[in-house]
Coordinates of C-alpha atoms in Angstrom, one line a residue:
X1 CA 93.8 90.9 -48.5
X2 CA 97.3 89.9 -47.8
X3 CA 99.9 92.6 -48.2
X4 CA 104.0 92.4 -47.7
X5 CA 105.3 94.9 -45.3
X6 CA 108.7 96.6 -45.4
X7 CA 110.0 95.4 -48.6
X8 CA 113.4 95.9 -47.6
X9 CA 116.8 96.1 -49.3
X10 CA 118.7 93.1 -50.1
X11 CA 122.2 92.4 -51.0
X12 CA 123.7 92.2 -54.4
X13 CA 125.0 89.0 -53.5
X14 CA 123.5 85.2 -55.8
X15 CA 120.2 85.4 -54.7
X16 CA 117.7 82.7 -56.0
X17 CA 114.3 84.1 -55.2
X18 CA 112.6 86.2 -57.9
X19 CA 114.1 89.7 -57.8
X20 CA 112.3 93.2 -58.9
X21 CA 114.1 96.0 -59.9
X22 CA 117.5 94.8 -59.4
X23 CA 120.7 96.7 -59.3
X24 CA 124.4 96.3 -59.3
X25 CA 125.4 97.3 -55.6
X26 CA 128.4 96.9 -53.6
X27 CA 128.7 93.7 -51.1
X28 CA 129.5 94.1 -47.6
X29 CA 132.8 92.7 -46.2
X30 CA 133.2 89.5 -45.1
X31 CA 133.1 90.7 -41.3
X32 CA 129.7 93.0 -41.6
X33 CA 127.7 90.1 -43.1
X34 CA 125.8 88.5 -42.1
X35 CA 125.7 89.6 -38.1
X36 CA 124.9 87.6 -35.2
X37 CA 123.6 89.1 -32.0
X38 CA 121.8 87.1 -29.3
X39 CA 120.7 84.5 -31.2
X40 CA 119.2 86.5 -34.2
X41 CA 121.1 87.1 -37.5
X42 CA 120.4 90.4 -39.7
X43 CA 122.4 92.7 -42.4
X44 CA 122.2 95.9 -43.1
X45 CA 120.1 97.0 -45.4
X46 CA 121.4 99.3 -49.1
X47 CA 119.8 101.8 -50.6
X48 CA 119.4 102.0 -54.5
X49 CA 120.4 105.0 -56.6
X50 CA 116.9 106.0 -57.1
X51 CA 115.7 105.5 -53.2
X52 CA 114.5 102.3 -53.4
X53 CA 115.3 98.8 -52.2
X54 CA 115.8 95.4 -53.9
X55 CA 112.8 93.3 -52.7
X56 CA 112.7 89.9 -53.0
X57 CA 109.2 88.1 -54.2
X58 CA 109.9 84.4 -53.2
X59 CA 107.0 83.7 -50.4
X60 CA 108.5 81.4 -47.4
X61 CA 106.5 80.0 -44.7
X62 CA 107.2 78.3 -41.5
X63 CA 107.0 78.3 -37.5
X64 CA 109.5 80.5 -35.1
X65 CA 111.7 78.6 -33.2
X66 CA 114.8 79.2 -31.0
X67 CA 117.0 76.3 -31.0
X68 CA 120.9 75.7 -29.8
X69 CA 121.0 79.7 -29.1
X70 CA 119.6 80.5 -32.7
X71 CA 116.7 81.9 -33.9
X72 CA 115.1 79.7 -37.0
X73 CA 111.9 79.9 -39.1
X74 CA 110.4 76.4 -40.4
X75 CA 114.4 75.2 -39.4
X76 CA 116.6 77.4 -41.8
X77 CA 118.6 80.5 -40.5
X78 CA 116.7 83.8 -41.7
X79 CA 118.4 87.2 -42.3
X80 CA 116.6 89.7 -41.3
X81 CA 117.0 93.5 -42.3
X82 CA 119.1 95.0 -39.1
X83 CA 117.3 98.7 -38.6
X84 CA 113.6 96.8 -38.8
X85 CA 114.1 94.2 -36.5
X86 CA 114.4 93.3 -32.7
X87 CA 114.7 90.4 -30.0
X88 CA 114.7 90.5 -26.7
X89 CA 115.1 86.9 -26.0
X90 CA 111.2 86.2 -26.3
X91 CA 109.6 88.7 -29.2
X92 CA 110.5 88.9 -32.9
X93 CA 109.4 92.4 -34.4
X94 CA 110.4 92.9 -38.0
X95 CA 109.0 96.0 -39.4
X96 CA 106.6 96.1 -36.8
X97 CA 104.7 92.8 -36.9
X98 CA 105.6 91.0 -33.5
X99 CA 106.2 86.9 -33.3
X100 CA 106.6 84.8 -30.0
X101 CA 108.8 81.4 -30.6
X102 CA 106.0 79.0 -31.9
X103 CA 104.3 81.6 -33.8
X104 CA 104.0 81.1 -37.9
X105 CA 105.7 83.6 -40.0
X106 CA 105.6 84.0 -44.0
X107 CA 108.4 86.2 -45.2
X108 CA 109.3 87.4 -48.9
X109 CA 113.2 87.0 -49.5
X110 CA 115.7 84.6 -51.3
X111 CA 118.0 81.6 -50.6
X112 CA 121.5 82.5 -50.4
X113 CA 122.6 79.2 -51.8
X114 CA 126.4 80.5 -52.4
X115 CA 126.5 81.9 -49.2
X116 CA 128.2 79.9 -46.2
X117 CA 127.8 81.1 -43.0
X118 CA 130.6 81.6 -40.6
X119 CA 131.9 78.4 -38.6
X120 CA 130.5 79.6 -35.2
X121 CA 127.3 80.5 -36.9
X122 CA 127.0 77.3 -38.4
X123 CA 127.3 75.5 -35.5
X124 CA 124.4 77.0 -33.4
X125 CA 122.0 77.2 -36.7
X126 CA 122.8 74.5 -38.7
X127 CA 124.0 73.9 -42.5
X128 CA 120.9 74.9 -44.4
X129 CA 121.2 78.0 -46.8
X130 CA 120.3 81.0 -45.1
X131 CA 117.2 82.7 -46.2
X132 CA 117.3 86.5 -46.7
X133 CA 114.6 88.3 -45.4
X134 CA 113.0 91.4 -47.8
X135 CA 109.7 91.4 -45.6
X136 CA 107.1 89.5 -43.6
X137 CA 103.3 89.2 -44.6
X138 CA 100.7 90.2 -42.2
X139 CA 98.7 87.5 -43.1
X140 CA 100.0 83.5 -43.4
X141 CA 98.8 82.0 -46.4
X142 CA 96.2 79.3 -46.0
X143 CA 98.0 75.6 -47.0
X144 CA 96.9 74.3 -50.4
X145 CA 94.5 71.5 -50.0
X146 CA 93.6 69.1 -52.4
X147 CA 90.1 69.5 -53.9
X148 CA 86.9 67.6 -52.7
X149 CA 87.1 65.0 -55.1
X150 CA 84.6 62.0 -55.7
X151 CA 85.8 59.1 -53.3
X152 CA 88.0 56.5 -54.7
X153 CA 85.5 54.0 -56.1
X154 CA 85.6 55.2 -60.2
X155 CA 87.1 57.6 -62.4
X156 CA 85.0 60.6 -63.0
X157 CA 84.8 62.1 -66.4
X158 CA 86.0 65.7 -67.2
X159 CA 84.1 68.4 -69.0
X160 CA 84.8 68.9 -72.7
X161 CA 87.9 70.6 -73.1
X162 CA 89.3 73.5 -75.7
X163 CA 91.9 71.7 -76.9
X164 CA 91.4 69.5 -80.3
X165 CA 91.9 65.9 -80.0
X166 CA 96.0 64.9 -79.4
X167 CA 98.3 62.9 -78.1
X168 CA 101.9 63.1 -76.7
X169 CA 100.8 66.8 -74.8
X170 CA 103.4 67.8 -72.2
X171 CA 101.1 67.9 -68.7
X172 CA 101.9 68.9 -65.3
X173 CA 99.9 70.1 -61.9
X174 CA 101.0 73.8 -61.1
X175 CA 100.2 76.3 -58.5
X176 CA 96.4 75.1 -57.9
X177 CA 95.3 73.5 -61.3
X178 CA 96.5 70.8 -64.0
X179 CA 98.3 72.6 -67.3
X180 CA 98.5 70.7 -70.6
X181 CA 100.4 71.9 -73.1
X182 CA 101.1 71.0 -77.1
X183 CA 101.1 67.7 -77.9
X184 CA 100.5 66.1 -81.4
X185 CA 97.0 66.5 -83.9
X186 CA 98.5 65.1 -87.0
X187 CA 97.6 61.2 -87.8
X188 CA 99.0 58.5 -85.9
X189 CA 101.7 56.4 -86.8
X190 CA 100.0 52.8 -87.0
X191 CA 101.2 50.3 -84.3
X192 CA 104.8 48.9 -84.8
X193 CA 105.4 51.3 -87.6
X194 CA 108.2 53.3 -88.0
X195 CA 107.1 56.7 -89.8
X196 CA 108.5 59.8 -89.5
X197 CA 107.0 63.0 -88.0
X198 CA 104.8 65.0 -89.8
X199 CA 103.8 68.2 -89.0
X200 CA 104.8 70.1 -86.0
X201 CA 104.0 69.7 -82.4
X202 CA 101.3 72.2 -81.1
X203 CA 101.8 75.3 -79.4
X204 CA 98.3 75.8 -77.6
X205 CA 97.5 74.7 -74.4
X206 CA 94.8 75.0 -71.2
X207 CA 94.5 74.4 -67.4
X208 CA 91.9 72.3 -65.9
X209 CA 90.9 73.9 -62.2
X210 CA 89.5 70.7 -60.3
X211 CA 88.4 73.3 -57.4
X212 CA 85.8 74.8 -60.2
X213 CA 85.8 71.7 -62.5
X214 CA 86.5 74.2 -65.2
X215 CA 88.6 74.4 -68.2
X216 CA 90.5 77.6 -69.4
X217 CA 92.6 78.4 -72.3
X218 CA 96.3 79.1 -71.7
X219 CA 98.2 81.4 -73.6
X220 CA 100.1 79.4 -76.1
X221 CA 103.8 78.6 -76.1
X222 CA 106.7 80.2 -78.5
X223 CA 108.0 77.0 -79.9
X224 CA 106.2 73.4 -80.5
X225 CA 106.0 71.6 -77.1
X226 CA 106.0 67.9 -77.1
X227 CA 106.4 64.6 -74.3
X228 CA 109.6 66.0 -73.1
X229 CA 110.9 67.2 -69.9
X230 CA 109.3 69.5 -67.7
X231 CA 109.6 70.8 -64.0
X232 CA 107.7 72.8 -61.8
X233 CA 109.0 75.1 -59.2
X234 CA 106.5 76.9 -57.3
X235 CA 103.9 78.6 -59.5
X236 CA 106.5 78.3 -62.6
X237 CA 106.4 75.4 -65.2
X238 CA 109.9 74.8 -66.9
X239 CA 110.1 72.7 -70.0
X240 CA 112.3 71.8 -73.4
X241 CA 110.8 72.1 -76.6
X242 CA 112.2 70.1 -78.6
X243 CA 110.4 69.4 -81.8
X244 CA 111.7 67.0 -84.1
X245 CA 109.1 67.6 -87.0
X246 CA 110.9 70.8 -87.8
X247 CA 113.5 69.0 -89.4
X248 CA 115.9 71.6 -88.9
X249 CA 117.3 71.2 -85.9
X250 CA 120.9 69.2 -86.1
X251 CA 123.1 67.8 -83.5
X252 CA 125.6 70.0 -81.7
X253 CA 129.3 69.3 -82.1
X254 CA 129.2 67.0 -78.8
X255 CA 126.4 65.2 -80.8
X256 CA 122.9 65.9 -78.5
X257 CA 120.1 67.6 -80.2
X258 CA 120.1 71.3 -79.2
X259 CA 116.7 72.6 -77.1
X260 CA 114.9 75.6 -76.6
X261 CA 114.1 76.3 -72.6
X262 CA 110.7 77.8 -72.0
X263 CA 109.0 79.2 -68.5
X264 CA 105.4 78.9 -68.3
X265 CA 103.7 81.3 -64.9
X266 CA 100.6 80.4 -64.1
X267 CA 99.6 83.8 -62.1
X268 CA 100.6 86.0 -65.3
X269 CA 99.7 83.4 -68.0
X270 CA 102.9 84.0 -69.8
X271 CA 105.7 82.4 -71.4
X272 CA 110.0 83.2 -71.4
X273 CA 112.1 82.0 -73.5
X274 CA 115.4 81.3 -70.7
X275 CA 119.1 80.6 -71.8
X276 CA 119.3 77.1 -72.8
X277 CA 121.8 74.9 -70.9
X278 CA 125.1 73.6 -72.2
X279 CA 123.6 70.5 -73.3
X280 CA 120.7 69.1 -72.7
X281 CA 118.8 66.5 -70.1
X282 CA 115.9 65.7 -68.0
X283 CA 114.9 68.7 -65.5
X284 CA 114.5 68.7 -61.8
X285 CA 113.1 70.4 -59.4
X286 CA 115.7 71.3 -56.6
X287 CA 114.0 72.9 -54.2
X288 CA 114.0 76.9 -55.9
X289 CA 116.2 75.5 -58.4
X290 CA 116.0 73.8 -61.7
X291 CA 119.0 71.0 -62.7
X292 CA 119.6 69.4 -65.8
X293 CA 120.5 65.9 -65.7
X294 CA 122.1 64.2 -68.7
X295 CA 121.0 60.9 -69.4
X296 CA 125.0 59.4 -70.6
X297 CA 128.3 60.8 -70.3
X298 CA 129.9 57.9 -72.6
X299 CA 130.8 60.7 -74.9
X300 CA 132.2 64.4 -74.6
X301 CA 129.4 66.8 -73.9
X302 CA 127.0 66.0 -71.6
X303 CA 127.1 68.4 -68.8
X304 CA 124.9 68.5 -65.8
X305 CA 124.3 71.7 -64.8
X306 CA 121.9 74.0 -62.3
X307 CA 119.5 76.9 -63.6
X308 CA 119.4 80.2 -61.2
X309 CA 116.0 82.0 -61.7
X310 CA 117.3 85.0 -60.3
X311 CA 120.1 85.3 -62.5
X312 CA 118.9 83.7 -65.4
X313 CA 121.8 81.9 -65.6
X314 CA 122.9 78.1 -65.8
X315 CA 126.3 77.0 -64.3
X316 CA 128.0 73.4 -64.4
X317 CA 127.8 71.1 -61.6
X318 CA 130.8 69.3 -60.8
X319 CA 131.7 66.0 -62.4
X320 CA 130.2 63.2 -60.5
X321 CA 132.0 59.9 -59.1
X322 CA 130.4 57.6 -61.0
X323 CA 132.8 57.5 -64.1
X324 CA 131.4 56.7 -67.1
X325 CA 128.0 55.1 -67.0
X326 CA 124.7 55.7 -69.1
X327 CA 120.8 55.8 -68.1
X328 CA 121.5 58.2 -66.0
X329 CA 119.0 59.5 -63.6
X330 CA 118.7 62.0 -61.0
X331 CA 116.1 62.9 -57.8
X332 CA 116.4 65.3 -55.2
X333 CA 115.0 64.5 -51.9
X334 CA 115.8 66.1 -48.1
X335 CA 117.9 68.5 -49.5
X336 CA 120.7 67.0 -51.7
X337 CA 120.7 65.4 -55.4
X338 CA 120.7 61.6 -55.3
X339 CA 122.2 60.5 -59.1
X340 CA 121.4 56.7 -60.1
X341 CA 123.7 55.3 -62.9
X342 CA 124.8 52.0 -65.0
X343 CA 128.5 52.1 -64.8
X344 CA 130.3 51.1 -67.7
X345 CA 133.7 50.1 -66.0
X346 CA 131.5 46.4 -66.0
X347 CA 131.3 46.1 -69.4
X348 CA 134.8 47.7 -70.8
X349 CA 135.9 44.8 -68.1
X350 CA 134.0 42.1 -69.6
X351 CA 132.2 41.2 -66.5
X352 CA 129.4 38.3 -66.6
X353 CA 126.8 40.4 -64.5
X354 CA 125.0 43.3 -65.9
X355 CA 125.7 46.9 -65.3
X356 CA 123.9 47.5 -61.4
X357 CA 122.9 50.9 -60.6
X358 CA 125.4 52.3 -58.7
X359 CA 124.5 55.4 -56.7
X360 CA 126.0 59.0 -55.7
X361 CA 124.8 62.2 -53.8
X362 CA 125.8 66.2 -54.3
X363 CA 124.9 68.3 -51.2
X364 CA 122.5 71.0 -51.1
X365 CA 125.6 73.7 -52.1
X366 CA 125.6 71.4 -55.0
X367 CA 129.3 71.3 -54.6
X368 CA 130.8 67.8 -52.9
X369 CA 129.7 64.5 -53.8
X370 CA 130.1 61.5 -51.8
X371 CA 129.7 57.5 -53.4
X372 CA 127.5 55.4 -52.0
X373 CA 127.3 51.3 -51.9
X374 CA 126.4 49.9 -55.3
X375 CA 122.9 48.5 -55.8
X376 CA 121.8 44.8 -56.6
X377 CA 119.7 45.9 -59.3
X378 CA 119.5 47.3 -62.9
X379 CA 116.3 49.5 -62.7
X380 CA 115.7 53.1 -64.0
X381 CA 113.0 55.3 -63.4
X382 CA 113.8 56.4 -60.0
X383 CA 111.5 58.6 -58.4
X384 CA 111.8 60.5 -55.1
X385 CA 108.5 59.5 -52.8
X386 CA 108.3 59.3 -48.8
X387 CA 111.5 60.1 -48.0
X388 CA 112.5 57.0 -50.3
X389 CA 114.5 57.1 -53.9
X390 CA 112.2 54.2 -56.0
X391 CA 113.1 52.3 -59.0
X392 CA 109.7 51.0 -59.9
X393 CA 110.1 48.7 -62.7
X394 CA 109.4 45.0 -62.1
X395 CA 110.7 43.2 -65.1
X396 CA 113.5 41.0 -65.2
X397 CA 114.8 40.2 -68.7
X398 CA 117.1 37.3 -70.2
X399 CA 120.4 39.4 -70.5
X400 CA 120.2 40.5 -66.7
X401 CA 121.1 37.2 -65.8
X402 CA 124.3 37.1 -64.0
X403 CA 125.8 33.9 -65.4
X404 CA 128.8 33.6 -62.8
X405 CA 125.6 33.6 -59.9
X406 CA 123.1 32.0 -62.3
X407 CA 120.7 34.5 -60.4
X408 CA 118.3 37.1 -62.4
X409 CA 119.0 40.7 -61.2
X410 CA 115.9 42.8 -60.4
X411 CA 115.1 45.9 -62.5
X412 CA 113.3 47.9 -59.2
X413 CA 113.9 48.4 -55.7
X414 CA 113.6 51.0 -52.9
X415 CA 116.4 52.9 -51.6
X416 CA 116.4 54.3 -47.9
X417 CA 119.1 57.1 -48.0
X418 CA 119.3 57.1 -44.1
X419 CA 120.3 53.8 -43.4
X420 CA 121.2 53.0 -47.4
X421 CA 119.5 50.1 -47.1
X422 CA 117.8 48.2 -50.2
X423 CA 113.8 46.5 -49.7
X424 CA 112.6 45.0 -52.7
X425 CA 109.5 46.0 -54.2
X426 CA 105.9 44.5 -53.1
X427 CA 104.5 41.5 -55.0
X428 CA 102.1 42.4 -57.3
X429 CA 98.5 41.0 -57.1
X430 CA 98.9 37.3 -57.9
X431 CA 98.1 37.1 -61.8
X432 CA 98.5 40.5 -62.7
X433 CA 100.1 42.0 -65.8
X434 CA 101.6 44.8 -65.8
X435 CA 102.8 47.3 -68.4
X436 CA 104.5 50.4 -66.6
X437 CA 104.1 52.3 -69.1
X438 CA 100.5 52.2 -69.5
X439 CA 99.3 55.3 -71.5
X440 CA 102.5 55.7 -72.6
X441 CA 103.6 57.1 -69.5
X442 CA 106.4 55.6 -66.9
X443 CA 105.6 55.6 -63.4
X444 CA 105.0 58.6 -61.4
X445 CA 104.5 60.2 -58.2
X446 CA 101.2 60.8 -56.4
X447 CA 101.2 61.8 -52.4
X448 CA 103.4 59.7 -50.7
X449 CA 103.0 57.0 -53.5
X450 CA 103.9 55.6 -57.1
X451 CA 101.4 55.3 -59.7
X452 CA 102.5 51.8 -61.9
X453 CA 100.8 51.1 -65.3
X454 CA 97.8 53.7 -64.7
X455 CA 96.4 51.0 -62.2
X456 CA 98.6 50.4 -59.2
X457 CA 99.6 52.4 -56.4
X458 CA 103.0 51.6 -54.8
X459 CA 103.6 52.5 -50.7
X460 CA 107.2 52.4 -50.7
X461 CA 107.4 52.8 -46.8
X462 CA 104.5 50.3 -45.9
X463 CA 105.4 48.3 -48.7
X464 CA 102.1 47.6 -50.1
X465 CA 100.5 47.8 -53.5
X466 CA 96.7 49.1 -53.7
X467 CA 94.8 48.7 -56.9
X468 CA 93.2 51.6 -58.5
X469 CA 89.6 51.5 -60.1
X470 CA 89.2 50.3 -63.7
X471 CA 89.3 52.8 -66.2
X472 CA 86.0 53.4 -68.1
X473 CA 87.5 54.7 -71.4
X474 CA 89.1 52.4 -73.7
X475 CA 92.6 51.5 -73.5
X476 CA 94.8 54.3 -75.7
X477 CA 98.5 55.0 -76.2
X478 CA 100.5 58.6 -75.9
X479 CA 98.0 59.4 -73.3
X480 CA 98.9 62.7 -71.0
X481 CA 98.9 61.6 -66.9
X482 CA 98.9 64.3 -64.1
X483 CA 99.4 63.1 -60.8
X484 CA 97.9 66.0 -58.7
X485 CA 98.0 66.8 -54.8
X486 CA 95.5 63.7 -53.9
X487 CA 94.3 62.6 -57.9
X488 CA 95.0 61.3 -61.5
X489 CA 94.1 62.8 -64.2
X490 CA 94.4 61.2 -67.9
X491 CA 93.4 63.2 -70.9
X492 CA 94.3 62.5 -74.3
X493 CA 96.1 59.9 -76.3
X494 CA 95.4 57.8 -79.3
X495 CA 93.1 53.9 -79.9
X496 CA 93.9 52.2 -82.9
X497 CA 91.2 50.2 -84.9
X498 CA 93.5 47.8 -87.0
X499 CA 96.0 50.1 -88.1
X500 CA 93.7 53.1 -88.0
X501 CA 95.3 55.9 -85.5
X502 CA 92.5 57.8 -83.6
X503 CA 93.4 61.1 -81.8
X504 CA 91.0 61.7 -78.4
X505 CA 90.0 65.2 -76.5
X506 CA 87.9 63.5 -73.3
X507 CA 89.6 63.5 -69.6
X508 CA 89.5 61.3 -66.6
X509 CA 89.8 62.3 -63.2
X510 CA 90.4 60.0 -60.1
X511 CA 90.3 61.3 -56.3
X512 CA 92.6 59.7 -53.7

């Protein structure tokens, strides 16, 4: 059994880890935090009121080293409670438990994202948010593996689910297991009809374990969940419910329809209704984070801003460089947000050409942004895969023609933020349509790849395309598609005879 040992104070300082018993103490001065002796950096520990410490419950893992005179775990600058720990040049003991430089360490704390460390500091450990320590675990966690799945030559079929036949359900893979949530049981719209809602999204939702090939009941959520946005941090799934069946629910003075914020946790099966941001957006993962990305700022309003689990607060990020521009999109990869945008100085110029994505990043403090070169394409969709930001759309339409050039303008590329250099995407398969939004889902990530139309893969690195298996369930709409650790799973969705609308419970599994 794993069990955390010394879970020791930490400061009252913004803390994103998940914090127990929290209490309002007094921070240190400048000059006693953090301290830095012989390579290893610590702070002293404060006492609560009642005799107990604040410990942190965020799990991080990584490998002791001692580089440029500092002492690092997995590369970031830990803190590590002053009266439990030592160094003598060669062993680590915190609380006890002894490490030698190359040795593994799994510690419970939080990142001090807010916190910047002294100059002289910085320069023997580097810029990374320092990590403070509340305790180390005896035992390091085994790495989660992906499942022994079928080899890649055919989809497997799932068990029967709990869930009643629906479409649009809001899916992602969490923790260990692939969650689906809501969606809609009411009866299809017919194709190319335009019909308004009926009744409400669902509320009820289950995980599929592909370690037991088992289904499981979750508990259901507060509000209707539909197709929205989601992210997943760690064993947490965040999500907006946004249900427009309701009828209810007007537009906000800066004109964006207002949304609820929900917290799914896998380990305790529960749900939290979280303060909603100022306005809403897609979510993102950022790295113990979650940010909310609007998709224009033509008009007043749209704010992006940055959710704190520890504090249960959202703050604004600053404005970005870009100006005015719409379809925007956001990734965060090594570190730092990467925001892709359609500038609208273009148009209000009357240029020929379209609107090309032009590009900007926000460091890891989310605080300074810095422009880079402007793109040749028009694309959206950008994913973060490889170390790479992908737009993987491959159409080129009529009125992305620039006229002065009399060249079309690509929709999709690949971005390489080291060098910022462009590549274009792979040819497709000679012959081959493609619809990227097969089972009405856009392109996604899986490994160090993109899923395209439910049938491609996409290496953006080796710049090759592999073909996937053929499907052997009929082609359907409003389908729900997890990309796992090493799979795809599709479950859901809705066939049409004629006009007839049919609603579908079965599930598909592919291994990678």
């Amino acid at each position: 059994m794993k069990r955390i040992r010394g879970l020791a104070a930490v400061l009252a300082l913004a803390l994103s880890g998940c914090a127990a018993g929290a209490a309002s103490t007094p921070s240190p001065s400048a000059s006693e935090f953090p301290m830095f002796t012989d390579g290893v950096l610590t702070y002293e520990r404060v006492q609560q009121p009642d005799g107990g410490y604040i410990s942190m419950l965020a799990l991080f893992t990584g490998t002791l080293t001692f580089e440029n005179g500092c002492l690092l775990v997995g590369g970031d600058p830990f803190l590590f409670p002053a009266d439990l720990t030592t160094w003598d040049g060669t062993t680590l003991t915190v609380d006890g438990l002894e490490y030698q430089v190359g040795d593994d360490m799994a510690a419970g704390g939080g990142v001090l994202h807010d916190t910047v460390l002294p100059a002289d500091v910085r320069d023997r450990c580097g810029d990374h948010s320092p990590v403070l320590v509340g305790g180390v675990q005896e035992e390091i966690p085994e790495p989660l593996l992906p499942p022994d799945l079928p080899p890649d030559e055919a989809w497997g079929e799932l068990p029967e689910s709990p869930l009643s036949p629906r479409r649009d359900s809001l899916g992602a893979w969490v923790g260990d297991r692939f969650v689906i949530v809501g969606g809609r049981t009411d009866k299809p719209c017919p194709p190319a009809a335009d019909c308004a809602d009926g009744e409400p999204a669902r509320q009820d939702g289950a995980s599929y374990n592909p370690y037991t090939d088992m289904w499981q009941r979750i508990a259901p959520a507060p509000l209707p969940v539909n197709q929205y946005s989601s992210a997943v941090v760690g064993g947490d799934l965040y999500l907006f419910a946004f249900d427009i069946a309701t009828g209810d629910l007007e537009p906000g003075p800066d004109g964006l329809a207002p949304v609820s914020f929900l917290r799914y946790t896998l380990d305790t099966d529960t749900w939290t209704t979280l303060p909603s941001p100022p306005s809403g957006g897609a979510l993102i993962a950022a790295g113990d984070r979650v940010l909310s990305i609007s998709g224009s700022d033509e008009i007043a309003g749209g704010v992006d801003s940055v959710y704190d689990p520890g504090s249960s607060t959202w703050t604004a990020l600053p404005d970005d460089p870009l100006r005015r521009s719409y379809d925007r999109e956001a990734v965060w990869l090594d570190d730092q947000l990467i925001l892709g945008a359609n500038s609208l100085d273009s148009v209000d110029a009357g240029s020929e050409g379209p609107a090309v994505v032009r590009l900007a990043t926000l460091d890891s403090g989310l605080t300074d942004w810095t422009v880079l070169p402007d793109s040749d394409i028009t694309g959206i969709g950008a994913l973060a895969v490889a170390g790479r930001v992908v737009f993987p759309f491959y159409g080129v339409t009529a009125d992305r023609i620039a006229l002065s050039a009399g060249q079309p303008y690509a929709e999709g590329g690949i971005f390489n933020p080291v060098d910022q250099g462009w590549t274009a995407l792979p040819d497709l398969p000679t012959g081959t349509p493609l619809d990227e939004y097969a089972n009405g889902r856009p392109p996604q990530v899986v490994g160090d790849q993109v899923l395209i139309g439910g049938q491609f893969l996409l290496d953006p690195v080796a710049g090759v395309i592999t073909p996937l298996p053929e499907p052997s369930w009929s082609g359907r709409g409003s389908a729900t598609v997890i990309t796992g650790l090493d799979s795809i799973l599709v479950w859901g969705g809705v066939t049409y005879d004629g006009t007839a609308g049919e609603n579908h419970a079965d599930g598909y599994l592919l291994g990678l």
